[in-house]
Amino acid sequence: MIVTRNWLNEWIDISEISSQTILDTLNSIGLEVDSYEEIRMPKKVVVGYVKSKRKHEDSDKLSICEVDVGNEILQIVCGAANVETGQFVPVSLVGSVLPNGLEIKPTKLRGVASNGMICSSTELGLAKTNDGIMVLDESIGKLVIGKELLEYPLLNDDIIEIELTANRGDCLSMHGVARDLSAALNIPLRATSYKEPEAFLGIGRLLSINSNEKINSFYEYRAFEVPRTFKIDLL
């Protein structure tokens, strides 16, 4: 079972509890921690907005982009096929160091100056989400041009993998793990409620059968070679 600190915090207020305390508590109540990983965005990686894009004259694959990073407009040469005008993107500024050790410096690509780098998810140490750069949307929070990705909690989290025994099916959910932590730490569960959005599509809304007449259905079931017949009337 994989849980994250931010997700647990939706169920129980652990804002003042250290991650080490959470790990120790889980182990003490029989929810053995198998692995723990901290995901943090590199410094000087900010939300950028692609104002324009044009093809590089000397390359079939490179594009020259003007990217707004809040306090200035940067010219960045990008090789991703999916970069487009109007996108919000993660921009690694000059001086930043990515998780793979790459330090961003001013450079020239095919004779064109490039000041910064539009990043993919893997270049930021995250799982691969697509081929090309990572396109940001407000699922991570309100997008503010120039704001560092370090300030978005959903992109900076602690991931905990718990090794559950067969008798702990009650903890095969975030609510189950949070409930046990609530009891162990003497912190009440948050009050939660769920309301379905209007026009929310589900199988019951996509498929329906209507009839003005009674429908007779016939089904034959055989067990141990003895025929048995059931008649079902659907109104």
mmCIF file of N, CA and C in Angstrom, residues 139-184:
data_model
loop_
_atom_site.group_PDB
_atom_site.id
_atom_site.type_symbol
_atom_site.label_atom_id
_atom_site.label_comp_id
_atom_site.label_asym_id
_atom_site.label_seq_id
_atom_site.Cartn_x
_atom_site.Cartn_y
_atom_site.Cartn_z
ATOM 1 N N SER A 139 -4.449 21.591 -11.721
ATOM 2 C CA SER A 139 -4.625 20.462 -10.813
ATOM 3 C C SER A 139 -3.575 20.491 -9.705
ATOM 4 N N ILE A 140 -2.464 21.202 -9.913
ATOM 5 C CA ILE A 140 -1.436 21.317 -8.871
ATOM 6 C C ILE A 140 -1.665 22.533 -7.984
ATOM 7 N N GLY A 141 -2.641 23.360 -8.337
ATOM 8 C CA GLY A 141 -2.891 24.609 -7.626
ATOM 9 C C GLY A 141 -2.947 25.760 -8.625
ATOM 10 N N LYS A 142 -3.228 26.949 -8.137
ATOM 11 C CA LYS A 142 -3.319 28.114 -9.013
ATOM 12 C C LYS A 142 -1.951 28.396 -9.636
ATOM 13 N N LEU A 143 -1.920 28.467 -10.950
ATOM 14 C CA LEU A 143 -0.663 28.690 -11.651
ATOM 15 C C LEU A 143 -0.321 30.177 -11.653
ATOM 16 N N VAL A 144 0.829 30.498 -11.070
ATOM 17 C CA VAL A 144 1.310 31.874 -11.012
ATOM 18 C C VAL A 144 2.634 31.932 -11.748
ATOM 19 N N ILE A 145 2.691 32.711 -12.807
ATOM 20 C CA ILE A 145 3.913 32.798 -13.608
ATOM 21 C C ILE A 145 5.063 33.298 -12.730
ATOM 22 N N GLY A 146 6.163 32.573 -12.740
ATOM 23 C CA GLY A 146 7.336 32.941 -11.948
ATOM 24 C C GLY A 146 7.404 32.269 -10.590
ATOM 25 N N LYS A 147 6.325 31.608 -10.168
ATOM 26 C CA LYS A 147 6.314 30.938 -8.865
ATOM 27 C C LYS A 147 7.108 29.634 -8.940
ATOM 28 N N GLU A 148 7.943 29.396 -7.929
ATOM 29 C CA GLU A 148 8.753 28.181 -7.931
ATOM 30 C C GLU A 148 7.887 26.945 -7.692
ATOM 31 N N LEU A 149 8.235 25.863 -8.383
ATOM 32 C CA LEU A 149 7.496 24.613 -8.203
ATOM 33 C C LEU A 149 7.693 24.040 -6.800
ATOM 34 N N LEU A 150 8.720 24.489 -6.107
ATOM 35 C CA LEU A 150 8.938 24.090 -4.707
ATOM 36 C C LEU A 150 7.780 24.512 -3.810
ATOM 37 N N GLU A 151 6.998 25.509 -4.264
ATOM 38 C CA GLU A 151 5.916 26.040 -3.449
ATOM 39 C C GLU A 151 4.589 25.341 -3.701
ATOM 40 N N TYR A 152 4.580 24.319 -4.565
ATOM 41 C CA TYR A 152 3.355 23.569 -4.842
ATOM 42 C C TYR A 152 3.403 22.234 -4.103
ATOM 43 N N PRO A 153 2.603 22.076 -3.041
ATOM 44 C CA PRO A 153 2.677 20.860 -2.225
ATOM 45 C C PRO A 153 2.484 19.561 -3.003
ATOM 46 N N LEU A 154 1.611 19.555 -4.004
ATOM 47 C CA LEU A 154 1.339 18.312 -4.717
ATOM 48 C C LEU A 154 2.542 17.808 -5.507
ATOM 49 N N LEU A 155 3.484 18.692 -5.800
ATOM 50 C CA LEU A 155 4.691 18.280 -6.505
ATOM 51 C C LEU A 155 5.847 18.006 -5.550
ATOM 52 N N ASN A 156 5.615 18.224 -4.266
ATOM 53 C CA ASN A 156 6.656 18.029 -3.246
ATOM 54 C C ASN A 156 6.044 17.231 -2.104
ATOM 55 N N ASP A 157 6.312 15.955 -2.089
ATOM 56 C CA ASP A 157 5.598 15.080 -1.164
ATOM 57 C C ASP A 157 6.525 14.003 -0.625
ATOM 58 N N ASP A 158 6.079 13.364 0.454
ATOM 59 C CA ASP A 158 6.771 12.209 1.023
ATOM 60 C C ASP A 158 5.951 10.966 0.689
ATOM 61 N N ILE A 159 6.587 10.001 0.059
ATOM 62 C CA ILE A 159 5.887 8.791 -0.387
ATOM 63 C C ILE A 159 6.291 7.638 0.520
ATOM 64 N N ILE A 160 5.281 6.994 1.105
ATOM 65 C CA ILE A 160 5.509 5.902 2.051
ATOM 66 C C ILE A 160 4.865 4.632 1.503
ATOM 67 N N GLU A 161 5.656 3.571 1.411
ATOM 68 C CA GLU A 161 5.107 2.281 0.990
ATOM 69 C C GLU A 161 5.033 1.371 2.204
ATOM 70 N N ILE A 162 3.842 0.841 2.440
ATOM 71 C CA ILE A 162 3.595 -0.004 3.609
ATOM 72 C C ILE A 162 3.440 -1.452 3.170
ATOM 73 N N GLU A 163 4.128 -2.347 3.861
ATOM 74 C CA GLU A 163 4.009 -3.785 3.601
ATOM 75 C C GLU A 163 2.903 -4.333 4.498
ATOM 76 N N LEU A 164 1.746 -4.614 3.905
ATOM 77 C CA LEU A 164 0.601 -5.070 4.685
ATOM 78 C C LEU A 164 0.544 -6.591 4.748
ATOM 79 N N THR A 165 0.194 -7.101 5.908
ATOM 80 C CA THR A 165 -0.047 -8.537 6.042
ATOM 81 C C THR A 165 -1.479 -8.842 5.598
ATOM 82 N N ALA A 166 -1.748 -10.126 5.377
ATOM 83 C CA ALA A 166 -3.039 -10.531 4.810
ATOM 84 C C ALA A 166 -4.222 -10.167 5.692
ATOM 85 N N ASN A 167 -3.985 -10.006 6.993
ATOM 86 C CA ASN A 167 -5.097 -9.720 7.911
ATOM 87 C C ASN A 167 -5.371 -8.219 8.065
ATOM 88 N N ARG A 168 -4.675 -7.383 7.293
ATOM 89 C CA ARG A 168 -4.864 -5.934 7.431
ATOM 90 C C ARG A 168 -5.505 -5.316 6.189
ATOM 91 N N GLY A 169 -6.551 -5.983 5.719
ATOM 92 C CA GLY A 169 -7.292 -5.434 4.589
ATOM 93 C C GLY A 169 -7.951 -4.113 4.905
ATOM 94 N N ASP A 170 -8.129 -3.818 6.196
ATOM 95 C CA ASP A 170 -8.738 -2.547 6.589
ATOM 96 C C ASP A 170 -7.854 -1.353 6.257
ATOM 97 N N CYS A 171 -6.579 -1.612 5.959
ATOM 98 C CA CYS A 171 -5.654 -0.521 5.639
ATOM 99 C C CYS A 171 -5.289 -0.492 4.155
ATOM 100 N N LEU A 172 -6.138 -1.084 3.334
ATOM 101 C CA LEU A 172 -5.926 -1.009 1.890
ATOM 102 C C LEU A 172 -6.594 0.240 1.316
ATOM 103 N N SER A 173 -6.571 1.308 2.088
ATOM 104 C CA SER A 173 -7.124 2.589 1.636
ATOM 105 C C SER A 173 -6.460 3.703 2.432
ATOM 106 N N MET A 174 -6.500 4.917 1.887
ATOM 107 C CA MET A 174 -5.952 6.061 2.601
ATOM 108 C C MET A 174 -6.716 6.294 3.907
ATOM 109 N N HIS A 175 -8.047 6.113 3.853
ATOM 110 C CA HIS A 175 -8.860 6.323 5.047
ATOM 111 C C HIS A 175 -8.501 5.326 6.137
ATOM 112 N N GLY A 176 -8.248 4.071 5.741
ATOM 113 C CA GLY A 176 -7.898 3.059 6.728
ATOM 114 C C GLY A 176 -6.584 3.359 7.425
ATOM 115 N N VAL A 177 -5.566 3.767 6.660
ATOM 116 C CA VAL A 177 -4.269 4.101 7.261
ATOM 117 C C VAL A 177 -4.403 5.348 8.137
ATOM 118 N N ALA A 178 -5.137 6.355 7.645
ATOM 119 C CA ALA A 178 -5.322 7.580 8.420
ATOM 120 C C ALA A 178 -6.072 7.300 9.721
ATOM 121 N N ARG A 179 -7.027 6.380 9.678
ATOM 122 C CA ARG A 179 -7.797 6.029 10.882
ATOM 123 C C ARG A 179 -6.892 5.429 11.950
ATOM 124 N N ASP A 180 -5.983 4.544 11.533
ATOM 125 C CA ASP A 180 -5.060 3.950 12.503
ATOM 126 C C ASP A 180 -4.082 4.983 13.048
ATOM 127 N N LEU A 181 -3.600 5.882 12.179
ATOM 128 C CA LEU A 181 -2.722 6.953 12.648
ATOM 129 C C LEU A 181 -3.466 7.885 13.601
ATOM 130 N N SER A 182 -4.725 8.142 13.316
ATOM 131 C CA SER A 182 -5.536 8.998 14.171
ATOM 132 C C SER A 182 -5.597 8.451 15.592
ATOM 133 N N ALA A 183 -5.810 7.136 15.709
ATOM 134 C CA ALA A 183 -5.886 6.516 17.032
ATOM 135 C C ALA A 183 -4.524 6.521 17.722
ATOM 136 N N ALA A 184 -3.467 6.219 16.964
ATOM 137 C CA ALA A 184 -2.135 6.120 17.561
ATOM 138 C C ALA A 184 -1.584 7.480 17.985
#
